[in-house]
């Protein structure tokens, strides 16, 4: 990825490759699925072009390749919405349970479409922790198995009600 800004987060990962039916013959069809995530459209474009170049080089040009890329724009928290969310959260969680380091994350969410549809793109996204070490619930989101400490649902609801009723 030398074509991207080294200070702009970019993720290019392949999590699944399927193809062929026997081990000693070339597959007539191979499908690779993965993820491309970044903070801006230009980096997305560079990553997609790089993927096509890698595939073309690895197949020595002897195969047809197609990249179908769908995804979501980056979620960019609006400063005012972020501050309101932080204040609402502090009503229900102690400061040591709030991570607010301002570093970009490369999570992929359709919430970006909702924020971009608002007047002035005013919105903020947060992650509500769903684990509980004391109860042995400590798997990461999308892990197998994944368990949720149901107590977090009440905290999340309280934060949203506080946010919506805040002046």
CSV table of N, CA and C in Angstrom, one decimal:
chain,number,residue,atom,x,y,z
A,1,UNK,N,0.8,-1.2,0.0
A,1,UNK,CA,0.0,0.0,0.0
A,1,UNK,C,0.8,1.3,0.0
A,2,UNK,N,1.9,1.3,-0.7
A,2,UNK,CA,2.8,2.5,-0.7
A,2,UNK,C,2.1,3.7,-1.3
A,3,UNK,N,1.0,3.5,-2.0
A,3,UNK,CA,0.3,4.6,-2.7
A,3,UNK,C,-0.6,5.4,-1.8
A,4,UNK,N,-0.8,5.0,-0.5
A,4,UNK,CA,-1.7,5.6,0.4
A,4,UNK,C,-0.9,6.5,1.4
A,5,UNK,N,-1.6,7.4,2.0
A,5,UNK,CA,-1.1,8.3,3.1
A,5,UNK,C,-0.8,7.4,4.3
A,6,UNK,N,0.5,7.3,4.7
A,6,UNK,CA,0.8,6.5,5.9
A,6,UNK,C,0.2,6.9,7.2
A,7,UNK,N,-0.3,8.1,7.2
A,7,UNK,CA,-1.0,8.6,8.4
A,7,UNK,C,-2.5,8.5,8.4
A,8,UNK,N,-3.0,8.0,7.3
A,8,UNK,CA,-4.5,7.8,7.2
A,8,UNK,C,-4.8,6.3,7.3
A,9,UNK,N,-5.6,5.9,8.3
A,9,UNK,CA,-5.9,4.4,8.4
A,9,UNK,C,-6.4,3.8,7.2
A,10,UNK,N,-5.9,2.6,6.9
A,10,UNK,CA,-6.4,1.8,5.7
A,10,UNK,C,-6.3,0.3,6.1
A,11,UNK,N,-7.4,-0.4,5.8
A,11,UNK,CA,-7.4,-1.8,6.1
A,11,UNK,C,-7.8,-2.5,4.8
A,12,UNK,N,-7.0,-3.5,4.5
A,12,UNK,CA,-7.2,-4.4,3.3
A,12,UNK,C,-7.0,-5.8,3.8
A,13,UNK,N,-8.1,-6.5,3.9
A,13,UNK,CA,-8.0,-7.9,4.4
A,13,UNK,C,-8.8,-8.9,3.6
A,14,UNK,N,-8.3,-10.1,3.5
A,14,UNK,CA,-9.0,-11.1,2.8
A,14,UNK,C,-9.4,-12.2,3.8
A,15,UNK,N,-10.6,-12.4,4.1
A,15,UNK,CA,-11.0,-13.4,5.1
A,15,UNK,C,-11.6,-14.7,4.6
A,16,UNK,N,-11.8,-14.8,3.2
A,16,UNK,CA,-12.3,-16.0,2.7
A,16,UNK,C,-11.9,-16.2,1.2
A,17,UNK,N,-11.4,-17.3,0.9
A,17,UNK,CA,-11.1,-17.7,-0.5
A,17,UNK,C,-11.7,-19.1,-0.7
A,18,UNK,N,-12.5,-19.2,-1.8
A,18,UNK,CA,-13.1,-20.4,-2.2
A,18,UNK,C,-12.8,-20.7,-3.7
A,19,UNK,N,-12.5,-21.9,-4.0
A,19,UNK,CA,-12.3,-22.2,-5.4
A,19,UNK,C,-11.9,-23.6,-5.6
A,20,UNK,N,-12.2,-24.1,-6.8
A,20,UNK,CA,-11.8,-25.5,-7.2
A,20,UNK,C,-12.5,-26.6,-6.5
A,21,UNK,N,-12.3,-27.8,-7.0
A,21,UNK,CA,-12.9,-29.0,-6.4
A,21,UNK,C,-11.9,-30.1,-6.2
A,22,UNK,N,-10.7,-30.0,-6.8
A,22,UNK,CA,-9.7,-31.0,-6.5
A,22,UNK,C,-8.3,-30.3,-6.3
A,23,UNK,N,-7.4,-31.0,-5.6
A,23,UNK,CA,-6.2,-30.3,-5.3
A,23,UNK,C,-5.1,-30.2,-6.4
A,24,UNK,N,-5.2,-31.0,-7.4
A,24,UNK,CA,-4.1,-31.1,-8.4
A,24,UNK,C,-4.5,-30.5,-9.8
A,25,UNK,N,-5.5,-29.6,-9.8
A,25,UNK,CA,-5.9,-28.9,-11.0
A,25,UNK,C,-6.3,-27.5,-10.8
A,26,UNK,N,-6.0,-26.6,-11.8
A,26,UNK,CA,-6.4,-25.2,-11.6
A,26,UNK,C,-7.9,-25.1,-11.5
A,27,UNK,N,-8.3,-24.2,-10.6
A,27,UNK,CA,-9.7,-24.0,-10.5
A,27,UNK,C,-10.2,-23.1,-11.6
A,28,UNK,N,-11.4,-23.4,-12.1
A,28,UNK,CA,-12.0,-22.6,-13.2
A,28,UNK,C,-12.7,-21.3,-12.6
A,29,UNK,N,-12.9,-21.3,-11.3
A,29,UNK,CA,-13.5,-20.1,-10.7
A,29,UNK,C,-13.0,-20.0,-9.2
A,30,UNK,N,-12.6,-18.9,-8.8
A,30,UNK,CA,-12.2,-18.6,-7.5
A,30,UNK,C,-12.9,-17.3,-7.0
A,31,UNK,N,-13.3,-17.4,-5.8
A,31,UNK,CA,-14.0,-16.2,-5.2
A,31,UNK,C,-13.2,-15.9,-3.9
A,32,UNK,N,-12.8,-14.6,-3.8
A,32,UNK,CA,-12.2,-14.1,-2.6
A,32,UNK,C,-13.1,-13.0,-2.0
A,33,UNK,N,-13.2,-13.0,-0.7
A,33,UNK,CA,-14.1,-12.0,-0.1
A,33,UNK,C,-13.3,-11.4,1.1
A,34,UNK,N,-13.4,-10.1,1.2
A,34,UNK,CA,-12.7,-9.5,2.3
A,34,UNK,C,-13.2,-8.1,2.6
A,35,UNK,N,-12.4,-7.3,3.1
A,35,UNK,CA,-12.8,-5.9,3.5
A,35,UNK,C,-11.8,-4.9,3.1
A,36,UNK,N,-12.3,-3.7,2.7
A,36,UNK,CA,-11.5,-2.6,2.4
A,36,UNK,C,-12.1,-1.4,3.2
A,37,UNK,N,-11.3,-0.9,4.1
A,37,UNK,CA,-11.8,0.2,4.9
A,37,UNK,C,-10.8,1.3,5.0
A,38,UNK,N,-11.3,2.6,5.0
A,38,UNK,CA,-10.4,3.7,5.1
A,38,UNK,C,-11.2,4.9,5.5
A,39,UNK,N,-10.5,6.0,5.6
A,39,UNK,CA,-11.2,7.2,6.1
A,39,UNK,C,-11.6,8.2,5.0
A,40,UNK,N,-11.2,7.9,3.8
A,40,UNK,CA,-11.6,8.8,2.7
A,40,UNK,C,-11.7,8.0,1.4
A,41,UNK,N,-12.5,8.7,0.5
A,41,UNK,CA,-12.8,8.1,-0.8
A,41,UNK,C,-11.5,7.8,-1.7
A,42,UNK,N,-10.6,8.7,-1.6
A,42,UNK,CA,-9.4,8.5,-2.4
A,42,UNK,C,-8.6,7.3,-2.0
A,43,UNK,N,-8.5,7.0,-0.7
A,43,UNK,CA,-7.8,5.8,-0.2
A,43,UNK,C,-8.6,4.6,-0.6
A,44,UNK,N,-9.9,4.6,-0.6
A,44,UNK,CA,-10.7,3.5,-1.0
A,44,UNK,C,-10.4,3.2,-2.5
A,45,UNK,N,-10.3,4.2,-3.3
A,45,UNK,CA,-10.1,4.0,-4.7
A,45,UNK,C,-8.7,3.4,-4.9
A,46,UNK,N,-7.7,3.9,-4.2
A,46,UNK,CA,-6.3,3.3,-4.3
A,46,UNK,C,-6.3,1.9,-3.9
A,47,UNK,N,-7.0,1.5,-2.8
A,47,UNK,CA,-7.0,0.1,-2.3
A,47,UNK,C,-7.7,-0.8,-3.3
A,48,UNK,N,-8.8,-0.3,-4.0
A,48,UNK,CA,-9.5,-1.2,-5.0
A,48,UNK,C,-8.6,-1.4,-6.2
A,49,UNK,N,-7.9,-0.3,-6.6
A,49,UNK,CA,-7.0,-0.4,-7.8
A,49,UNK,C,-5.8,-1.4,-7.4
A,50,UNK,N,-5.3,-1.3,-6.2
A,50,UNK,CA,-4.2,-2.1,-5.8
A,50,UNK,C,-4.7,-3.6,-5.8
A,51,UNK,N,-5.9,-3.9,-5.3
A,51,UNK,CA,-6.4,-5.2,-5.3
A,51,UNK,C,-6.4,-5.8,-6.7
A,52,UNK,N,-6.9,-5.0,-7.7
A,52,UNK,CA,-7.0,-5.5,-9.1
A,52,UNK,C,-5.6,-5.7,-9.6
A,53,UNK,N,-4.6,-4.9,-9.3
A,53,UNK,CA,-3.2,-5.1,-9.7
A,53,UNK,C,-2.6,-6.4,-9.1
A,54,UNK,N,-2.9,-6.6,-7.9
A,54,UNK,CA,-2.4,-7.8,-7.2
A,54,UNK,C,-2.9,-9.1,-7.9
A,55,UNK,N,-4.2,-9.1,-8.1
A,55,UNK,CA,-4.9,-10.2,-8.8
A,55,UNK,C,-4.3,-10.4,-10.2
A,56,UNK,N,-4.2,-9.3,-10.9
A,56,UNK,CA,-3.7,-9.4,-12.3
A,56,UNK,C,-2.3,-10.0,-12.3
A,57,UNK,N,-1.4,-9.6,-11.4
A,57,UNK,CA,-0.1,-10.1,-11.3
A,57,UNK,C,0.0,-11.5,-10.9
A,58,UNK,N,-0.8,-11.9,-9.9
A,58,UNK,CA,-0.8,-13.3,-9.4
A,58,UNK,C,-1.4,-14.3,-10.4
A,59,UNK,N,-2.2,-13.8,-11.3
A,59,UNK,CA,-2.8,-14.8,-12.3
A,59,UNK,C,-2.1,-14.7,-13.6
A,60,UNK,N,-1.0,-13.9,-13.7
A,60,UNK,CA,-0.2,-13.7,-14.9
A,60,UNK,C,-1.1,-13.2,-16.0
A,61,UNK,N,-2.2,-12.6,-15.8
A,61,UNK,CA,-3.0,-12.1,-16.8
A,61,UNK,C,-3.8,-13.1,-17.6
A,62,UNK,N,-3.7,-14.4,-17.1
A,62,UNK,CA,-4.4,-15.4,-17.9
A,62,UNK,C,-5.9,-15.7,-17.5
A,63,UNK,N,-6.4,-14.9,-16.6
A,63,UNK,CA,-7.7,-15.1,-16.1
A,63,UNK,C,-8.5,-13.8,-16.1
A,64,UNK,N,-9.8,-13.8,-16.2
A,64,UNK,CA,-10.6,-12.6,-16.1
A,64,UNK,C,-10.8,-12.4,-14.6
A,65,UNK,N,-10.6,-11.1,-14.2
A,65,UNK,CA,-10.9,-10.8,-12.8
A,65,UNK,C,-12.0,-9.7,-12.7
A,66,UNK,N,-12.7,-9.8,-11.7
A,66,UNK,CA,-13.8,-8.8,-11.4
A,66,UNK,C,-13.8,-8.4,-10.0
A,67,UNK,N,-13.8,-7.1,-9.7
A,67,UNK,CA,-13.9,-6.7,-8.3
A,67,UNK,C,-15.3,-6.1,-8.1
A,68,UNK,N,-16.0,-6.6,-7.2
A,68,UNK,CA,-17.3,-6.0,-6.9
A,68,UNK,C,-17.1,-5.5,-5.5
A,69,UNK,N,-17.1,-4.2,-5.3
A,69,UNK,CA,-16.9,-3.6,-4.0
A,69,UNK,C,-18.1,-2.8,-3.6
A,70,UNK,N,-18.6,-3.1,-2.5
A,70,UNK,CA,-19.7,-2.4,-1.8
A,70,UNK,C,-19.2,-2.0,-0.5
A,71,UNK,N,-19.7,-0.9,0.1
A,71,UNK,CA,-19.2,-0.5,1.4
A,71,UNK,C,-19.9,0.7,1.9
A,72,UNK,N,-19.3,1.3,2.9
A,72,UNK,CA,-19.9,2.4,3.5
A,72,UNK,C,-18.9,3.5,3.6
A,73,UNK,N,-19.4,4.8,3.5
A,73,UNK,CA,-18.5,5.9,3.7
A,73,UNK,C,-18.0,6.0,5.2
A,74,UNK,N,-17.0,6.7,5.5
A,74,UNK,CA,-16.5,6.8,6.9
A,74,UNK,C,-17.5,7.6,7.7
A,75,UNK,N,-17.7,7.2,8.9
A,75,UNK,CA,-18.5,8.0,9.9
A,75,UNK,C,-17.6,9.0,10.5
A,76,UNK,N,-17.9,10.3,10.4
A,76,UNK,CA,-17.2,11.3,11.0
A,76,UNK,C,-18.0,12.0,12.0
A,77,UNK,N,-17.7,11.9,13.3
A,77,UNK,CA,-18.5,12.5,14.3
A,77,UNK,C,-18.4,14.0,14.3
A,78,UNK,N,-19.6,14.6,14.3
A,78,UNK,CA,-19.6,16.1,14.3
A,78,UNK,C,-19.2,16.5,15.8
A,79,UNK,N,-18.4,17.5,15.9
A,79,UNK,CA,-17.9,17.9,17.3
A,79,UNK,C,-19.0,18.2,18.2
A,80,UNK,N,-20.1,18.9,17.8
A,80,UNK,CA,-21.2,19.3,18.7
A,80,UNK,C,-22.0,18.0,19.1
A,81,UNK,N,-22.3,17.2,18.2
A,81,UNK,CA,-23.0,16.0,18.5
A,81,UNK,C,-22.2,15.0,19.4
A,82,UNK,N,-20.9,15.0,19.1
A,82,UNK,CA,-20.0,14.2,19.9
A,82,UNK,C,-20.0,14.7,21.4
A,83,UNK,N,-19.9,16.0,21.5
A,83,UNK,CA,-19.8,16.5,22.9
A,83,UNK,C,-21.1,16.3,23.6
A,84,UNK,N,-22.3,16.4,23.0
A,84,UNK,CA,-23.6,16.1,23.6
A,84,UNK,C,-23.7,14.6,24.0
A,85,UNK,N,-23.2,13.8,23.1
A,85,UNK,CA,-23.2,12.3,23.4
A,85,UNK,C,-22.3,12.0,24.6
A,86,UNK,N,-21.2,12.6,24.7
A,86,UNK,CA,-20.2,12.4,25.8
A,86,UNK,C,-20.9,12.9,27.1
A,87,UNK,N,-21.5,14.0,27.1
A,87,UNK,CA,-22.2,14.5,28.3
A,87,UNK,C,-23.3,13.6,28.7
A,88,UNK,N,-24.1,13.1,27.8
A,88,UNK,CA,-25.2,12.2,28.1
A,88,UNK,C,-24.6,10.9,28.7
A,89,UNK,N,-23.5,10.4,28.2
A,89,UNK,CA,-22.9,9.2,28.6
A,89,UNK,C,-22.4,9.3,30.0
A,90,UNK,N,-21.8,10.4,30.3
A,90,UNK,CA,-21.2,10.7,31.7
A,90,UNK,C,-22.2,10.6,32.8
A,91,UNK,N,-23.5,10.8,32.4
A,91,UNK,CA,-24.5,10.7,33.5
A,91,UNK,C,-24.7,9.2,34.0
A,92,UNK,N,-24.3,8.2,33.2
A,92,UNK,CA,-24.6,6.8,33.5
A,92,UNK,C,-23.3,6.0,33.6
A,93,UNK,N,-22.2,6.5,33.2
A,93,UNK,CA,-21.0,5.7,33.3
A,93,UNK,C,-19.9,6.5,34.0
A,94,UNK,N,-19.1,5.8,34.8
A,94,UNK,CA,-17.9,6.5,35.4
A,94,UNK,C,-16.9,6.8,34.3
A,95,UNK,N,-16.1,7.9,34.6
A,95,UNK,CA,-15.1,8.3,33.6
A,95,UNK,C,-14.2,7.2,33.2
A,96,UNK,N,-13.8,6.3,34.1
A,96,UNK,CA,-12.9,5.2,33.8
A,96,UNK,C,-13.5,4.2,32.8
A,97,UNK,N,-14.8,4.2,32.6
A,97,UNK,CA,-15.4,3.3,31.7
A,97,UNK,C,-15.7,4.0,30.3
A,98,UNK,N,-15.2,5.2,30.1
A,98,UNK,CA,-15.5,5.9,28.9
A,98,UNK,C,-14.1,6.1,28.2
A,99,UNK,N,-14.0,5.5,27.0
A,99,UNK,CA,-12.8,5.7,26.2
A,99,UNK,C,-13.1,6.8,25.2
A,100,UNK,N,-12.4,7.8,25.2
A,100,UNK,CA,-12.6,9.0,24.3
A,100,UNK,C,-11.3,9.5,23.9
A,101,UNK,N,-10.5,8.8,23.1
A,101,UNK,CA,-9.2,9.2,22.7
A,101,UNK,C,-9.1,9.9,21.4
A,102,UNK,N,-10.2,10.0,20.7
A,102,UNK,CA,-10.3,10.8,19.4
A,102,UNK,C,-9.6,10.1,18.2
A,103,UNK,N,-9.0,8.9,18.4
A,103,UNK,CA,-8.4,8.3,17.3
A,103,UNK,C,-9.4,7.7,16.3
A,104,UNK,N,-9.1,7.8,15.0
A,104,UNK,CA,-10.0,7.2,14.0
A,104,UNK,C,-10.1,5.7,14.2
A,105,UNK,N,-11.2,5.1,13.9
A,105,UNK,CA,-11.4,3.7,13.9
A,105,UNK,C,-11.9,3.3,12.5
A,106,UNK,N,-11.5,2.1,12.1
A,106,UNK,CA,-11.9,1.6,10.7
A,106,UNK,C,-13.1,0.7,10.8
A,107,UNK,N,-14.0,0.8,11.7
A,107,UNK,CA,-15.2,0.0,11.7
A,107,UNK,C,-16.0,0.4,10.5
A,108,UNK,N,-16.9,-0.5,10.1
A,108,UNK,CA,-17.7,-0.3,8.9
A,108,UNK,C,-19.1,-0.3,9.3
A,109,UNK,N,-19.8,0.8,9.1
A,109,UNK,CA,-21.2,1.0,9.5
A,109,UNK,C,-22.1,1.7,8.5
A,110,UNK,N,-23.3,1.3,8.4
A,110,UNK,CA,-24.2,2.0,7.5
A,110,UNK,C,-24.7,3.3,8.2
A,111,UNK,N,-24.4,3.5,9.5
A,111,UNK,CA,-24.7,4.7,10.2
A,111,UNK,C,-24.2,6.0,9.4
A,112,UNK,N,-23.1,5.8,8.7
A,112,UNK,CA,-22.6,6.9,7.9
A,112,UNK,C,-23.6,7.5,7.0
A,113,UNK,N,-24.5,6.7,6.4
A,113,UNK,CA,-25.5,7.2,5.5
A,113,UNK,C,-26.5,8.1,6.2
A,114,UNK,N,-26.8,7.7,7.5
A,114,UNK,CA,-27.7,8.5,8.3
A,114,UNK,C,-27.1,9.8,8.6
A,115,UNK,N,-25.9,9.8,9.1
A,115,UNK,CA,-25.2,11.1,9.4
A,115,UNK,C,-25.1,12.0,8.2
A,116,UNK,N,-24.7,11.4,7.0
A,116,UNK,CA,-24.6,12.2,5.8
A,116,UNK,C,-25.9,12.8,5.3
A,117,UNK,N,-27.0,12.1,5.7
A,117,UNK,CA,-28.3,12.6,5.2
A,117,UNK,C,-28.8,13.8,6.1
A,118,UNK,N,-28.2,14.0,7.2
A,118,UNK,CA,-28.7,15.1,8.1
A,118,UNK,C,-28.2,16.5,7.6
A,119,UNK,N,-29.0,17.5,7.9
A,119,UNK,CA,-28.6,18.8,7.6
A,119,UNK,C,-27.3,19.2,8.3
A,120,UNK,N,-26.2,19.4,7.6
A,120,UNK,CA,-24.9,19.8,8.2
A,120,UNK,C,-24.1,18.5,8.6
A,121,UNK,N,-24.6,17.4,8.3
A,121,UNK,CA,-23.9,16.1,8.7
A,121,UNK,C,-23.6,16.0,10.2
A,122,UNK,N,-24.7,16.3,11.0
A,122,UNK,CA,-24.5,16.4,12.4
A,122,UNK,C,-24.9,15.0,13.0
A,123,UNK,N,-24.0,14.3,13.5
A,123,UNK,CA,-24.3,13.0,14.2
A,123,UNK,C,-23.0,12.5,14.9
A,124,UNK,N,-23.2,11.5,15.7
A,124,UNK,CA,-22.1,11.0,16.4
A,124,UNK,C,-22.4,9.5,16.7
A,125,UNK,N,-21.4,8.7,16.5
A,125,UNK,CA,-21.5,7.3,16.8
A,125,UNK,C,-20.6,6.9,18.0
A,126,UNK,N,-21.1,5.9,18.7
A,126,UNK,CA,-20.4,5.4,19.9
A,126,UNK,C,-20.5,3.9,20.0
A,127,UNK,N,-19.6,3.3,20.7
A,127,UNK,CA,-19.7,1.8,20.9
A,127,UNK,C,-20.1,1.6,22.4
A,128,UNK,N,-21.1,0.8,22.6
A,128,UNK,CA,-21.5,0.4,24.0
A,128,UNK,C,-20.9,-0.9,24.3
A,129,UNK,N,-20.0,-0.9,25.3
A,129,UNK,CA,-19.4,-2.2,25.7
A,129,UNK,C,-20.4,-3.2,26.1
A,130,UNK,N,-20.3,-4.4,25.7
A,130,UNK,CA,-21.3,-5.5,26.1
A,130,UNK,C,-20.7,-6.6,26.8
A,131,UNK,N,-19.4,-6.5,27.2
A,131,UNK,CA,-18.8,-7.6,28.0
A,131,UNK,C,-18.8,-7.3,29.5
A,132,UNK,N,-18.5,-8.3,30.3
A,132,UNK,CA,-18.4,-8.2,31.7
A,132,UNK,C,-17.4,-9.2,32.2
A,133,UNK,N,-16.2,-8.8,32.5
A,133,UNK,CA,-15.1,-9.7,33.0
A,133,UNK,C,-15.6,-10.6,34.2
A,134,UNK,N,-16.3,-9.9,35.1
A,134,UNK,CA,-16.7,-10.7,36.3
A,134,UNK,C,-17.7,-11.8,36.0
A,135,UNK,N,-18.4,-11.7,34.9
A,135,UNK,CA,-19.4,-12.7,34.5
A,135,UNK,C,-18.8,-13.7,33.5
A,136,UNK,N,-17.5,-13.4,33.1
A,136,UNK,CA,-16.9,-14.3,32.1
A,136,UNK,C,-17.3,-14.0,30.7
A,137,UNK,N,-17.9,-12.8,30.5
A,137,UNK,CA,-18.4,-12.4,29.2
A,137,UNK,C,-17.4,-11.4,28.6
A,138,UNK,N,-16.5,-12.0,27.8
A,138,UNK,CA,-15.4,-11.1,27.3
A,138,UNK,C,-15.0,-11.4,25.8
A,139,UNK,N,-15.9,-11.9,25.1
A,139,UNK,CA,-15.7,-12.1,23.6
A,139,UNK,C,-15.9,-10.8,22.9
A,140,UNK,N,-15.1,-10.7,21.8
A,140,UNK,CA,-15.2,-9.5,21.0
A,140,UNK,C,-16.4,-9.6,20.0
A,141,UNK,N,-16.9,-8.5,19.6
A,141,UNK,CA,-18.0,-8.4,18.7
A,141,UNK,C,-17.6,-9.2,17.4
A,142,UNK,N,-18.5,-9.9,16.8
A,142,UNK,CA,-18.3,-10.8,15.7
A,142,UNK,C,-17.5,-12.0,15.9
A,143,UNK,N,-17.2,-12.3,17.2
A,143,UNK,CA,-16.4,-13.5,17.6
A,143,UNK,C,-17.4,-14.7,17.7
A,144,UNK,N,-16.9,-15.9,17.6
A,144,UNK,CA,-17.8,-17.0,17.7
A,144,UNK,C,-17.2,-17.9,18.9
A,145,UNK,N,-17.9,-18.0,20.0
A,145,UNK,CA,-19.2,-17.5,20.3
A,145,UNK,C,-19.2,-16.0,20.7
A,146,UNK,N,-20.3,-15.4,20.7
A,146,UNK,CA,-20.4,-14.0,21.1
A,146,UNK,C,-21.6,-13.9,22.1
A,147,UNK,N,-21.3,-13.4,23.3
A,147,UNK,CA,-22.3,-13.2,24.4
A,147,UNK,C,-22.4,-11.8,24.8
A,148,UNK,N,-23.5,-11.3,25.2
A,148,UNK,CA,-23.8,-10.0,25.6
A,148,UNK,C,-24.2,-10.0,27.1
A,149,UNK,N,-23.6,-9.1,27.9
A,149,UNK,CA,-24.1,-8.9,29.2
A,149,UNK,C,-25.4,-8.0,29.1
A,150,UNK,N,-26.5,-8.6,29.4
A,150,UNK,CA,-27.8,-7.9,29.2
A,150,UNK,C,-27.9,-6.6,29.9
A,151,UNK,N,-27.1,-6.4,31.0
A,151,UNK,CA,-27.1,-5.2,31.8
A,151,UNK,C,-26.7,-4.0,30.9
A,152,UNK,N,-25.9,-4.2,29.9
A,152,UNK,CA,-25.5,-3.1,29.1
A,152,UNK,C,-26.7,-2.5,28.3
A,153,UNK,N,-27.7,-3.2,28.0
A,153,UNK,CA,-28.8,-2.7,27.3
A,153,UNK,C,-29.5,-1.6,28.0
A,154,UNK,N,-29.7,-1.7,29.3
A,154,UNK,CA,-30.3,-0.7,30.1
A,154,UNK,C,-29.4,0.6,30.1
A,155,UNK,N,-28.1,0.4,30.2
A,155,UNK,CA,-27.2,1.6,30.2
A,155,UNK,C,-27.4,2.3,28.8
A,156,UNK,N,-27.4,1.5,27.7
A,156,UNK,CA,-27.5,2.1,26.4
A,156,UNK,C,-28.8,2.9,26.3
A,157,UNK,N,-29.9,2.3,26.7
A,157,UNK,CA,-31.2,2.9,26.7
A,157,UNK,C,-31.2,4.2,27.5
A,158,UNK,N,-30.6,4.2,28.7
A,158,UNK,CA,-30.5,5.4,29.5
A,158,UNK,C,-29.8,6.5,28.8
A,159,UNK,N,-28.7,6.2,28.2
A,159,UNK,CA,-27.9,7.2,27.4
A,159,UNK,C,-28.7,7.8,26.3
A,160,UNK,N,-29.4,7.0,25.5
A,160,UNK,CA,-30.2,7.5,24.4
A,160,UNK,C,-31.3,8.4,24.9
A,161,UNK,N,-32.0,8.0,26.0
A,161,UNK,CA,-33.1,8.8,26.5
A,161,UNK,C,-32.5,10.1,27.0
A,162,UNK,N,-31.4,10.1,27.7
A,162,UNK,CA,-30.8,11.3,28.2
A,162,UNK,C,-30.4,12.2,27.0
A,163,UNK,N,-29.8,11.6,26.0
A,163,UNK,CA,-29.4,12.4,24.8
A,163,UNK,C,-30.6,13.0,24.2
A,164,UNK,N,-31.7,12.3,24.0
A,164,UNK,CA,-32.9,12.8,23.3
A,164,UNK,C,-33.7,13.9,24.1
A,165,UNK,N,-33.6,13.8,25.5
A,165,UNK,CA,-34.3,14.8,26.3
A,165,UNK,C,-33.5,15.9,26.8
A,166,UNK,N,-32.2,15.9,26.4
A,166,UNK,CA,-31.2,16.9,26.9
A,166,UNK,C,-31.5,18.2,26.1
A,167,UNK,N,-31.4,19.3,26.8
A,167,UNK,CA,-31.6,20.6,26.1
A,167,UNK,C,-30.3,21.2,25.7
